[in-house]
Short mmCIF file of C-alpha atoms and ligand atoms in Angstrom, two decimals:
data_model
loop_
_atom_site.label_atom_id
_atom_site.label_comp_id
_atom_site.label_asym_id
_atom_site.label_seq_id
_atom_site.Cartn_x
_atom_site.Cartn_y
_atom_site.Cartn_z
CA MET L 1 -23.28 2.88 16.74
CA GLN L 2 -23.47 5.88 19.04
CA ILE L 3 -19.97 7.32 18.58
CA ALA L 4 -20.14 7.02 14.79
CA GLU L 5 -23.28 9.11 14.55
CA THR L 6 -21.98 11.90 16.73
CA ILE L 7 -18.58 12.43 15.14
CA ILE L 8 -18.97 11.74 11.41
CA PRO L 9 -17.18 14.62 9.60
CA ALA L 10 -19.34 16.85 7.40
CA PHE L 11 -17.33 15.62 4.40
CA VAL L 12 -18.75 12.09 4.74
CA ASN L 13 -22.12 12.94 3.33
CA GLY L 14 -24.19 13.14 0.14
CA SER L 15 -22.60 12.62 -3.27
CA LYS L 16 -18.87 12.78 -3.94
CA GLN L 17 -17.71 13.82 -7.41
CA LEU L 18 -14.72 13.18 -9.62
CA PHE L 19 -11.79 15.61 -9.43
CA ILE L 20 -10.71 16.41 -12.99
CA GLY L 21 -8.72 19.42 -14.21
CA GLY L 22 -9.15 21.12 -10.83
CA LYS L 23 -12.98 20.87 -10.98
CA TRP L 24 -15.45 18.63 -9.21
CA GLN L 25 -17.81 16.93 -11.62
CA PRO L 26 -20.19 13.96 -11.76
CA ALA L 27 -19.37 10.91 -13.88
CA VAL L 28 -20.25 11.32 -17.56
CA SER L 29 -22.78 8.49 -17.12
CA GLY L 30 -24.27 10.21 -14.06
CA LYS L 31 -23.94 6.93 -12.15
CA GLU L 32 -22.88 6.56 -8.51
CA PHE L 33 -22.03 3.74 -6.13
CA ASP L 34 -22.14 3.33 -2.34
CA ALA L 35 -19.35 3.98 0.14
CA ILE L 36 -19.98 1.59 3.01
CA ASN L 37 -18.69 1.55 6.57
CA PRO L 38 -17.40 -2.03 7.00
CA ALA L 39 -17.88 -1.87 10.78
CA ASN L 40 -21.67 -1.80 10.40
CA GLY L 41 -22.54 -2.15 6.70
CA LYS L 42 -24.14 1.32 6.69
CA LEU L 43 -24.03 3.82 3.85
CA LEU L 44 -21.52 6.66 4.33
CA ALA L 45 -21.82 8.56 1.04
CA ARG L 46 -22.45 8.08 -2.68
CA ILE L 47 -19.44 8.15 -4.98
CA ALA L 48 -19.29 9.07 -8.67
CA HIS L 49 -18.96 5.90 -10.75
CA GLY L 50 -16.23 6.91 -13.19
CA ASP L 51 -15.64 4.91 -16.34
CA ALA L 52 -13.55 5.00 -19.53
CA ALA L 53 -15.04 8.36 -20.64
CA ASP L 54 -14.09 10.00 -17.32
CA ILE L 55 -10.60 8.49 -17.41
CA ASP L 56 -10.15 9.97 -20.87
CA LEU L 57 -11.18 13.45 -19.64
CA ALA L 58 -8.81 13.14 -16.67
CA VAL L 59 -5.86 11.97 -18.80
CA LYS L 60 -6.46 14.88 -21.19
CA ALA L 61 -6.52 17.31 -18.24
CA ALA L 62 -3.31 15.75 -16.89
CA ARG L 63 -1.62 16.03 -20.30
CA ARG L 64 -2.64 19.69 -20.67
CA ALA L 65 -1.29 20.42 -17.20
CA PHE L 66 1.94 18.57 -17.96
CA GLU L 67 2.58 20.69 -21.06
CA GLY L 68 1.37 23.94 -19.47
CA GLU L 69 2.41 26.32 -16.72
CA TRP L 70 3.37 23.42 -14.40
CA SER L 71 6.29 22.54 -16.69
CA ARG L 72 7.81 25.93 -15.88
CA TRP L 73 7.59 25.49 -12.10
CA THR L 74 11.08 25.31 -10.63
CA PRO L 75 12.12 22.57 -8.20
CA TYR L 76 11.82 25.07 -5.34
CA ASP L 77 8.28 26.04 -6.46
CA ARG L 78 7.29 22.38 -6.30
CA GLN L 79 9.05 21.98 -2.96
CA LYS L 80 7.10 24.91 -1.51
CA LEU L 81 3.85 23.38 -2.80
CA LEU L 82 4.69 20.06 -1.13
CA LEU L 83 5.48 21.86 2.13
CA ARG L 84 2.14 23.72 2.02
CA ILE L 85 0.38 20.41 1.39
CA HIS L 86 2.36 18.88 4.27
CA ASP L 87 1.12 21.56 6.66
CA LEU L 88 -2.50 21.24 5.53
CA VAL L 89 -2.44 17.45 5.77
CA GLN L 90 -1.01 17.71 9.29
CA LYS L 91 -3.58 20.33 10.28
CA HIS L 92 -6.47 18.20 9.04
CA PHE L 93 -5.00 14.85 10.02
CA ASP L 94 -7.58 13.97 12.67
CA GLU L 95 -10.31 14.38 10.10
CA LEU L 96 -8.43 12.36 7.45
CA ALA L 97 -7.84 9.58 10.00
CA LEU L 98 -11.51 9.56 10.96
CA ILE L 99 -12.63 9.40 7.32
CA GLU L 100 -10.23 6.50 6.74
CA THR L 101 -11.48 4.61 9.80
CA LEU L 102 -15.11 5.05 8.76
CA ASP L 103 -14.43 4.08 5.16
CA MET L 104 -12.08 1.09 5.49
CA GLY L 105 -12.40 0.07 9.12
CA ALA L 106 -8.88 0.37 10.55
CA PRO L 107 -8.93 1.36 14.24
CA ILE L 108 -8.75 5.09 14.87
CA THR L 109 -5.64 4.58 17.01
CA ARG L 110 -3.96 3.07 13.95
CA THR L 111 -5.06 5.72 11.42
CA ARG L 112 -4.19 8.58 13.82
CA ALA L 113 -0.78 7.02 14.44
CA LEU L 114 0.02 7.47 10.74
CA LYS L 115 0.31 11.23 11.24
CA ASP L 116 4.08 11.32 11.81
CA TRP L 117 4.77 8.73 9.18
CA ILE L 118 2.83 10.54 6.47
CA SER L 119 4.57 13.74 7.50
CA GLN L 120 7.89 11.97 6.82
CA VAL L 121 6.70 10.69 3.46
CA ILE L 122 5.68 14.17 2.29
CA LEU L 123 8.88 15.73 3.66
CA PHE L 124 10.91 13.05 1.90
CA PHE L 125 9.34 13.85 -1.48
CA ALA L 126 9.67 17.59 -0.79
CA SER L 127 13.40 16.97 -0.31
CA GLN L 128 13.65 15.35 -3.75
CA THR L 129 12.35 18.12 -6.02
CA ALA L 130 15.83 19.15 -7.17
CA ALA L 131 17.03 15.55 -7.47
CA GLY L 132 18.05 13.99 -10.76
CA GLY L 133 20.03 16.87 -12.20
CA THR L 134 22.37 16.99 -15.15
CA GLU L 135 25.63 15.01 -15.26
CA THR L 136 28.57 15.56 -17.56
CA PRO L 137 30.17 12.13 -18.03
CA ARG L 138 33.53 11.94 -19.84
CA ASN L 139 33.63 10.54 -23.34
CA SER L 140 36.35 9.16 -25.62
CA LEU L 141 35.04 10.70 -28.79
CA PRO L 142 37.34 12.57 -31.18
CA GLY L 143 37.28 16.36 -31.32
CA GLN L 144 35.77 18.73 -28.81
CA MET L 145 32.68 16.79 -27.79
CA MET L 146 30.88 17.58 -24.56
CA THR L 147 28.44 14.98 -23.25
CA MET L 148 25.63 15.58 -20.80
CA THR L 149 22.88 13.38 -19.42
CA HIS L 150 19.65 15.07 -18.33
CA ARG L 151 16.64 13.74 -16.52
CA ALA L 152 13.17 14.94 -17.48
CA PRO L 153 9.72 14.15 -16.03
CA LEU L 154 8.08 11.14 -17.68
CA GLY L 155 4.66 12.69 -18.25
CA VAL L 156 1.23 11.46 -17.16
CA VAL L 157 1.20 8.76 -14.49
CA GLY L 158 -1.77 6.54 -13.66
CA GLY L 159 -2.00 5.47 -10.01
CA ILE L 160 -4.19 2.46 -9.16
CA ILE L 161 -4.31 1.83 -5.43
CA PRO L 162 -5.95 -0.67 -3.08
CA TRP L 163 -8.24 -0.19 -0.10
CA ASN L 164 -6.08 -1.46 2.74
CA ALA L 165 -4.29 1.85 3.45
CA PRO L 166 -5.30 4.58 0.97
CA LEU L 167 -4.04 7.34 3.28
CA ILE L 168 -0.55 5.92 2.67
CA SER L 169 -0.94 4.50 -0.85
CA GLN L 170 -2.12 7.77 -2.40
CA TRP L 171 1.27 9.29 -1.50
CA TRP L 172 3.26 6.68 -3.40
CA THR L 173 1.83 8.22 -6.59
CA LEU L 174 1.28 11.81 -5.51
CA GLY L 175 4.70 12.28 -3.85
CA PRO L 176 6.92 11.37 -6.83
CA THR L 177 4.50 13.09 -9.25
CA LEU L 178 4.85 16.44 -7.48
CA ALA L 179 8.56 15.96 -6.77
CA THR L 180 9.41 15.45 -10.45
CA GLY L 181 6.93 17.65 -12.30
CA CYS L 182 4.87 14.78 -13.70
CA THR L 183 1.06 14.86 -13.55
CA ALA L 184 -1.25 12.05 -12.45
CA VAL L 185 -4.65 10.43 -12.56
CA LEU L 186 -5.39 8.39 -9.46
CA LYS L 187 -8.01 5.63 -9.38
CA PRO L 188 -8.72 4.79 -5.73
CA ALA L 189 -10.17 1.40 -4.80
CA GLU L 190 -13.95 1.20 -5.01
CA ASP L 191 -14.07 0.05 -1.37
CA ALA L 192 -12.23 3.06 0.07
CA SER L 193 -12.15 6.29 -1.95
CA LEU L 194 -13.10 8.91 0.62
CA SER L 195 -9.73 9.89 2.13
CA THR L 196 -8.30 10.44 -1.38
CA LEU L 197 -11.20 12.73 -2.27
CA ARG L 198 -10.71 14.73 0.93
CA LEU L 199 -6.99 14.97 0.18
CA ALA L 200 -7.83 16.43 -3.24
CA GLU L 201 -9.71 19.27 -1.50
CA LEU L 202 -6.63 20.01 0.58
CA LEU L 203 -4.45 20.02 -2.56
CA VAL L 204 -6.66 22.75 -4.04
CA GLU L 205 -6.34 24.75 -0.82
CA ALA L 206 -2.54 24.39 -1.03
CA GLY L 207 -2.50 25.87 -4.54
CA LEU L 208 -2.14 22.77 -6.74
CA PRO L 209 -2.44 23.88 -10.38
CA ASP L 210 -5.49 22.52 -12.24
CA GLY L 211 -4.99 19.10 -13.80
CA VAL L 212 -1.72 18.20 -12.06
CA PHE L 213 -3.49 15.61 -9.91
CA ASN L 214 -6.87 14.13 -10.85
CA VAL L 215 -9.01 11.58 -9.04
CA VAL L 216 -11.39 9.27 -10.90
CA THR L 217 -13.33 6.99 -8.56
CA GLY L 218 -14.81 3.81 -9.94
CA PHE L 219 -14.36 0.07 -10.34
CA GLY L 220 -11.38 -1.98 -11.43
CA ASN L 221 -12.65 -3.36 -14.70
CA GLY L 222 -14.14 0.03 -15.72
CA ALA L 223 -12.09 3.05 -14.67
CA GLY L 224 -9.08 0.95 -13.60
CA GLY L 225 -8.85 -0.99 -16.85
CA ALA L 226 -9.32 2.19 -18.92
CA LEU L 227 -6.49 3.94 -17.08
CA ALA L 228 -4.18 0.94 -17.45
CA ALA L 229 -4.86 0.78 -21.20
CA HIS L 230 -4.91 4.52 -22.00
CA GLU L 231 -2.47 5.35 -24.78
CA ASP L 232 -1.56 8.75 -23.40
CA VAL L 233 -0.51 7.48 -19.97
CA ASP L 234 3.28 7.10 -19.69
CA LYS L 235 3.48 4.99 -16.55
CA VAL L 236 1.17 3.05 -14.28
CA ALA L 237 1.95 2.59 -10.60
CA PHE L 238 -0.17 -0.23 -9.19
CA THR L 239 -0.58 -1.84 -5.79
CA GLY L 240 -2.89 -4.84 -5.45
CA SER L 241 -3.32 -8.46 -6.47
CA VAL L 242 -1.21 -10.55 -8.86
CA GLU L 243 -4.32 -11.38 -10.87
CA THR L 244 -5.02 -7.70 -11.57
CA ALA L 245 -1.32 -7.01 -12.15
CA ARG L 246 -1.35 -9.51 -15.02
CA LYS L 247 -4.16 -7.53 -16.69
CA ILE L 248 -2.25 -4.28 -16.12
CA ILE L 249 0.89 -5.74 -17.67
CA ALA L 250 -1.14 -6.86 -20.70
CA ALA L 251 -2.81 -3.43 -20.98
CA SER L 252 0.59 -1.70 -20.81
CA ALA L 253 1.41 -3.21 -24.21
CA SER L 254 -0.89 -0.66 -25.91
CA ASN L 255 1.78 2.06 -25.73
CA ILE L 256 4.64 0.23 -23.97
CA LYS L 257 3.99 2.17 -20.78
CA ARG L 258 6.31 1.83 -17.82
CA LEU L 259 5.07 -0.05 -14.78
CA GLN L 260 5.64 -0.15 -11.08
CA LEU L 261 3.93 -3.11 -9.42
CA GLU L 262 3.70 -3.80 -5.71
CA LEU L 263 1.77 -7.03 -5.28
CA GLY L 264 0.97 -9.42 -2.53
CA GLY L 265 3.06 -11.67 -0.39
CA LYS L 266 3.19 -14.74 1.77
CA SER L 267 6.04 -13.46 3.83
CA PRO L 268 8.04 -15.74 6.14
CA ASP L 269 8.62 -14.60 9.71
CA ILE L 270 11.15 -16.92 11.40
CA VAL L 271 11.43 -17.33 15.17
CA PHE L 272 14.50 -19.13 16.53
CA ALA L 273 14.53 -20.88 19.91
CA ASP L 274 16.96 -18.26 21.29
CA ALA L 275 14.58 -15.35 20.50
CA ASP L 276 13.27 -13.01 23.19
CA LEU L 277 9.68 -14.26 23.15
CA ASP L 278 8.45 -11.23 25.07
CA ILE L 279 9.03 -9.18 21.94
CA ALA L 280 8.74 -11.94 19.32
CA VAL L 281 5.20 -13.03 20.27
CA PRO L 282 3.48 -9.62 20.06
CA GLY L 283 5.79 -8.50 17.22
CA ALA L 284 5.05 -11.50 15.02
CA ALA L 285 1.35 -11.45 15.92
CA MET L 286 0.87 -7.79 15.02
CA GLY L 287 2.94 -8.32 11.86
CA VAL L 288 -0.20 -10.11 10.66
CA PHE L 289 -3.10 -9.01 12.86
CA GLY L 290 -2.39 -5.28 12.48
CA ASN L 291 -4.96 -3.87 10.00
CA SER L 292 -6.81 -7.21 10.47
CA GLY L 293 -4.27 -8.96 8.27
CA GLN L 294 -4.88 -6.68 5.31
CA ILE L 295 -1.18 -5.83 5.04
CA CYS L 296 0.85 -6.54 1.91
CA VAL L 297 3.96 -7.45 3.95
CA ALA L 298 2.07 -9.55 6.56
CA GLY L 299 4.35 -12.24 8.03
CA SER L 300 1.61 -14.79 7.54
CA ARG L 301 3.90 -17.84 7.42
CA LEU L 302 5.29 -17.93 10.92
CA PHE L 303 8.16 -20.42 11.11
CA VAL L 304 8.92 -21.44 14.69
CA GLN L 305 11.88 -23.61 15.71
CA ARG L 306 10.58 -26.97 16.88
CA GLY L 307 11.94 -26.75 20.44
CA ILE L 308 9.71 -23.77 21.25
CA HIS L 309 6.82 -24.52 18.86
CA GLU L 310 4.31 -25.60 21.53
CA GLU L 311 5.23 -22.82 23.96
CA PHE L 312 5.15 -20.25 21.19
CA VAL L 313 1.74 -21.33 19.90
CA GLU L 314 0.37 -21.18 23.42
CA ARG L 315 1.72 -17.67 24.02
CA LEU L 316 0.57 -16.51 20.59
CA THR L 317 -2.91 -17.88 21.29
CA GLN L 318 -3.02 -16.13 24.66
CA PHE L 319 -1.86 -12.87 23.13
CA SER L 320 -4.48 -13.15 20.36
CA GLN L 321 -7.20 -13.56 22.96
CA THR L 322 -6.26 -10.23 24.56
CA LEU L 323 -6.84 -8.32 21.31
CA ARG L 324 -9.93 -6.18 21.28
CA VAL L 325 -11.91 -6.52 18.03
CA GLY L 326 -14.66 -4.05 17.16
CA ASP L 327 -15.70 -0.77 15.57
CA GLY L 328 -12.47 1.13 15.03
CA LEU L 329 -14.04 4.36 16.26
CA ASP L 330 -13.69 2.97 19.79
CA PRO L 331 -10.16 3.98 20.90
CA ALA L 332 -9.82 0.71 22.88
CA VAL L 333 -10.24 -1.39 19.72
CA GLN L 334 -7.07 -2.95 18.23
CA LEU L 335 -8.56 -4.90 15.30
CA GLY L 336 -11.26 -3.50 13.05
CA PRO L 337 -13.42 -5.27 10.46
CA LEU L 338 -12.35 -6.61 7.09
CA ILE L 339 -13.04 -4.26 4.21
CA SER L 340 -16.11 -5.98 2.75
CA GLU L 341 -18.44 -8.94 2.80
CA LYS L 342 -16.50 -10.32 -0.17
CA GLN L 343 -13.19 -10.19 1.73
CA LEU L 344 -14.86 -11.74 4.79
CA GLU L 345 -16.10 -14.66 2.71
CA ARG L 346 -12.69 -15.06 1.12
CA VAL L 347 -10.96 -15.21 4.52
CA LEU L 348 -13.51 -17.64 6.01
CA LYS L 349 -13.13 -19.85 2.96
CA TYR L 350 -9.39 -20.08 3.62
CA VAL L 351 -10.07 -20.96 7.27
CA GLY L 352 -12.29 -23.81 6.04
CA VAL L 353 -9.62 -25.02 3.60
CA GLY L 354 -7.00 -24.93 6.40
CA ARG L 355 -9.15 -27.22 8.55
CA GLU L 356 -9.90 -29.57 5.66
CA GLU L 357 -6.21 -29.87 4.82
CA GLY L 358 -5.46 -30.90 8.40
CA ALA L 359 -4.00 -27.79 10.04
CA ARG L 360 -4.76 -27.44 13.76
CA LEU L 361 -7.00 -24.47 14.53
CA SER L 362 -5.47 -23.21 17.80
CA GLN L 363 -7.38 -19.97 18.04
CA GLY L 364 -10.29 -18.11 16.44
CA GLY L 365 -11.52 -18.88 12.94
CA ASN L 366 -15.02 -17.47 13.25
CA ARG L 367 -16.99 -14.45 12.16
CA LEU L 368 -17.98 -12.34 15.14
CA GLY L 369 -21.66 -11.93 15.88
CA GLY L 370 -23.70 -10.13 18.54
CA GLU L 371 -23.46 -6.36 18.20
CA LEU L 372 -20.69 -6.86 15.58
CA ALA L 373 -22.90 -9.01 13.33
CA PRO L 374 -23.72 -6.23 10.81
CA GLY L 375 -19.97 -5.62 10.22
CA TYR L 376 -17.33 -7.86 8.63
CA PHE L 377 -15.43 -9.03 11.70
CA VAL L 378 -13.29 -12.16 12.00
CA GLU L 379 -11.51 -13.33 15.16
CA PRO L 380 -7.71 -13.28 15.15
CA THR L 381 -6.95 -16.80 13.97
CA VAL L 382 -3.96 -19.08 14.57
CA PHE L 383 -3.34 -22.35 12.75
CA SER L 384 -0.50 -24.49 14.11
CA GLY L 385 1.29 -27.56 12.83
CA VAL L 386 0.93 -26.20 9.32
CA HIS L 387 2.95 -27.64 6.39
CA ASN L 388 4.39 -25.27 3.84
CA GLU L 389 2.53 -27.15 1.06
CA MET L 390 -0.93 -26.41 2.50
CA THR L 391 -3.07 -23.84 0.69
CA ILE L 392 -3.09 -21.56 3.76
CA ALA L 393 0.73 -21.45 3.58
CA ARG L 394 0.86 -20.76 -0.15
CA GLU L 395 -1.85 -18.24 -0.97
CA GLU L 396 -2.25 -14.70 0.32
CA ILE L 397 -5.26 -14.67 2.67
CA PHE L 398 -5.29 -10.94 3.48
CA GLY L 399 -7.10 -11.50 6.75
CA PRO L 400 -6.15 -12.03 10.43
CA VAL L 401 -4.88 -15.57 9.94
CA ILE L 402 -1.44 -16.85 10.99
CA SER L 403 -0.06 -20.22 9.90
CA VAL L 404 2.58 -21.50 12.33
CA ILE L 405 5.02 -23.90 10.68
CA PRO L 406 7.64 -25.80 12.71
CA PHE L 407 11.26 -26.07 11.50
CA ASP L 408 14.51 -27.62 12.78
CA THR L 409 17.64 -25.92 11.39
CA ILE L 410 18.56 -22.60 9.76
CA ASP L 411 18.89 -24.38 6.44
CA ASP L 412 15.39 -25.85 6.80
CA ALA L 413 14.00 -22.45 7.71
CA LEU L 414 15.55 -20.78 4.67
CA ARG L 415 14.50 -23.54 2.30
CA LEU L 416 10.89 -23.36 3.49
CA ALA L 417 10.88 -19.55 3.68
CA ASN L 418 11.98 -19.26 0.06
CA ASP L 419 9.66 -22.00 -1.18
CA THR L 420 7.02 -19.48 -2.29
CA LYS L 421 6.18 -17.62 -5.46
CA TYR L 422 6.29 -14.33 -3.55
CA GLY L 423 9.19 -12.19 -2.29
CA LEU L 424 7.86 -9.07 -0.61
CA ALA L 425 9.20 -9.28 2.96
CA GLY L 426 10.37 -11.49 5.79
CA GLY L 427 11.44 -11.40 9.40
CA VAL L 428 13.78 -13.13 11.83
CA TRP L 429 13.72 -13.19 15.64
CA THR L 430 16.92 -14.32 17.35
CA ARG L 431 19.52 -13.16 19.89
CA SER L 432 22.34 -14.43 17.67
CA ALA L 433 23.97 -11.88 15.37
CA SER L 434 25.24 -14.66 13.17
CA THR L 435 21.78 -16.22 12.74
CA ALA L 436 20.29 -12.77 12.08
CA HIS L 437 22.91 -12.10 9.44
CA ARG L 438 22.61 -15.47 7.71
CA VAL L 439 18.84 -15.41 7.61
CA SER L 440 18.52 -11.78 6.51
CA GLN L 441 20.97 -12.54 3.68
CA GLY L 442 19.21 -15.80 2.85
CA ILE L 443 15.60 -14.66 2.63
CA LYS L 444 14.76 -13.83 -0.99
CA ALA L 445 12.55 -10.81 -0.52
CA GLY L 446 12.58 -7.00 -0.83
CA THR L 447 12.55 -6.24 2.92
CA VAL L 448 13.79 -8.22 5.93
CA TRP L 449 13.20 -7.18 9.53
CA VAL L 450 15.35 -8.44 12.42
CA ASN L 451 13.77 -8.50 15.89
CA CYS L 452 11.01 -6.20 14.69
CA TYR L 453 8.35 -6.31 11.97
CA LEU L 454 6.79 -3.54 9.84
CA PRO L 455 8.85 -0.37 10.39
CA LEU L 456 9.45 1.49 7.10
CA ASP L 457 11.29 4.71 6.30
CA PRO L 458 10.48 6.51 3.03
CA ASN L 459 14.16 7.38 2.57
CA VAL L 460 15.03 3.66 2.66
CA GLY L 461 12.10 2.43 0.60
CA PHE L 462 10.71 -1.02 -0.14
CA GLY L 463 9.72 -3.20 -3.05
CA GLY L 464 9.04 -6.71 -4.24
CA TYR L 465 10.96 -9.62 -5.70
CA LYS L 466 9.59 -12.57 -7.70
CA MET L 467 5.77 -12.37 -8.00
CA SER L 468 5.55 -9.58 -5.42
CA GLY L 469 6.31 -7.16 -8.23
CA TYR L 470 8.98 -4.68 -9.28
CA GLY L 471 9.84 -1.02 -8.86
CA TRP L 472 11.17 0.37 -5.57
CA LYS L 473 8.89 2.70 -3.57
CA GLY L 474 10.55 5.43 -1.53
CA SER L 475 14.22 6.51 -1.73
CA SER L 476 15.75 8.42 -4.63
CA GLU L 477 15.17 5.36 -6.83
CA HIS L 478 11.41 5.94 -6.67
CA VAL L 479 11.87 9.55 -7.78
CA GLU L 480 14.24 8.46 -10.56
CA SER L 481 11.55 6.10 -11.90
CA TYR L 482 9.32 9.14 -12.63
CA LEU L 483 12.05 10.63 -14.84
CA TYR L 484 13.51 9.56 -18.14
CA ARG L 485 17.13 9.99 -19.17
CA LYS L 486 18.43 11.83 -22.16
CA ALA L 487 22.03 12.09 -23.40
CA VAL L 488 23.15 15.16 -25.30
CA TYR L 489 26.32 15.15 -27.45
CA MET L 490 27.49 18.67 -28.13
CA ASN L 491 30.19 19.35 -30.64
CA ILE L 492 31.77 22.53 -29.32
CA ALA L 493 34.72 22.70 -31.71
P1 NAI H 1 -7.34 -5.81 -6.84
O1 NAI H 1 -5.92 -5.99 -7.23
O2 NAI H 1 -8.36 -6.30 -7.79
O3 NAI H 1 -7.63 -4.25 -6.57
C1 NAI H 1 -6.65 -3.26 -6.38
C2 NAI H 1 -6.97 -2.05 -7.25
O4 NAI H 1 -6.94 -2.44 -8.62
C3 NAI H 1 -8.35 -1.44 -7.03
O5 NAI H 1 -8.28 -0.04 -7.17
C4 NAI H 1 -9.16 -2.03 -8.17
O6 NAI H 1 -10.27 -1.23 -8.52
C5 NAI H 1 -8.14 -2.05 -9.28
N1 NAI H 1 -8.44 -3.00 -10.36
C6 NAI H 1 -9.13 -4.18 -10.29
N2 NAI H 1 -9.21 -4.75 -11.51
C7 NAI H 1 -8.55 -3.94 -12.37
C8 NAI H 1 -8.26 -4.00 -13.76
N3 NAI H 1 -8.69 -5.00 -14.52
N4 NAI H 1 -7.54 -3.00 -14.31
C9 NAI H 1 -7.09 -1.99 -13.56
N5 NAI H 1 -7.34 -1.85 -12.24
C10 NAI H 1 -8.06 -2.83 -11.64
O7 NAI H 1 -7.51 -6.47 -5.42
P2 NAI H 1 -8.86 -6.78 -4.59
O8 NAI H 1 -9.85 -7.48 -5.46
O9 NAI H 1 -9.30 -5.55 -3.93
O10 NAI H 1 -8.31 -7.80 -3.49
C11 NAI H 1 -8.08 -9.16 -3.82
C12 NAI H 1 -6.82 -9.67 -3.17
O11 NAI H 1 -5.69 -8.97 -3.69
C13 NAI H 1 -6.70 -9.48 -1.67
O12 NAI H 1 -7.37 -10.49 -0.96
C14 NAI H 1 -5.22 -9.54 -1.48
O13 NAI H 1 -4.79 -10.88 -1.47
C15 NAI H 1 -4.68 -8.86 -2.71
N6 NAI H 1 -4.38 -7.44 -2.44
C16 NAI H 1 -3.10 -7.09 -2.13
C17 NAI H 1 -2.80 -5.77 -1.79
C18 NAI H 1 -1.42 -5.35 -1.43
O14 NAI H 1 -1.24 -4.35 -0.75
N7 NAI H 1 -0.40 -6.04 -1.88
C19 NAI H 1 -3.82 -4.74 -1.74
C20 NAI H 1 -5.14 -5.20 -2.13
C21 NAI H 1 -5.38 -6.51 -2.45
MG1 MG H 2 -15.89 1.74 2.52
#
């Protein structure tokens, strides 16, 4: 495509190496794999194919850094580093957004719009560097006993992140690592590693000490599995599928490492008949279609009160037809491609299953052809008259597919909403404060939005319940989870 060829940043080119101990180096095996632009299937760059040997080098570098000079950095030193990184990330944000769009397909308007949000995330972690100080709780022990509880950095953290928003996900490991004085090895997803590698260059420019943050690119069952199982890693922070989380939990048994898991969802978004449909229709639609449905919190089970079900489906269908799908480099595009051929096949398979199980396909459902044929594009898709027992209402599709499910009463809505193995998020659209309150209390999930969907503040944080995982991201709780506690009993008699 014309625009792509004229504006590709110089960074997206040639071979990209691993970032270990502050140095760029090829994989021990010398192997590489392709970084592909999902909008056209074309090669962007070659990426070092890291494996267990590279993970071991990176963990050793992270351990050395943890024990070294970095351990003597004061909270204010680390805060200043984070603020320098903040300024560099802001300065280079257009380039980072462009790299992300090329590598994982999200529209440029979407990746550019992350600028303020990522600024807030970095500023939040910069504000936390002196958090978790010493407390002096009272005790009832005989004699002159003083008791203190300290918090100390956990050590080496392994970050394993997915491809749907690496520009954000990388910060959920990097932020708390730098805030607390831990060190980290990050394994980006094989489908979207480039923005993390560019970030590593900016970290060097900001003065990051060698080994504090390392990036090993590679595949899940190679580099990912080796990081999850490594005996000198103290904690693994993972975002991705339940299936992979099970392997990570099993691997954590090697040294009883701590885990933070943010997994998928099948989040309920509930529209009551009294809702303002002018905001509910686009809000609920983009709560799934944004990022082409590749959103962990996607409100993909859309419960609509029976009285407005037909009208709602019609308006949702009309809205979906206005969405512009295409190469995300075009600023008019609202929906980009799916990440890969594999994800495209997965999503189309679910569309087929939905039809077979008797759901009504009200809109979309097809791969887009013509000039979009070389990319992995699917139309925004709406199924209506869906039952909560159908496969498309139970399994995470991770594509632009909404299942509209009718309901009658609040009690019905809550029963159906909670009849899922997941508990990541949910939403409710209503003009009634009482309905909003009851439903937000009743949904069993880590985040509930009322008359909106998707806004997140790093100071508030988010996390999963049930099979959506555990460990809160954002807020002081996230920082606390990178520290361990120690009590000291001091006999001062
Ligand atoms: P995945 O969970 O396999 O991949 C996520 C990350 O884990 C990647 O970096 C991958 O390399 C790594 N990984 C894979 N196998 C591993 C292993 N054995 N040990 C350690 N790390 C490993 O997810 P995938 O295959 O990319 O997508 C499959 C489905 O997972 C999606 O369709 C979606 O339903 C769900 N998913 C949910 C995400 C979320 O944000 N909650 C993000 C990505 C995927
Ligand atoms: Mg790619």
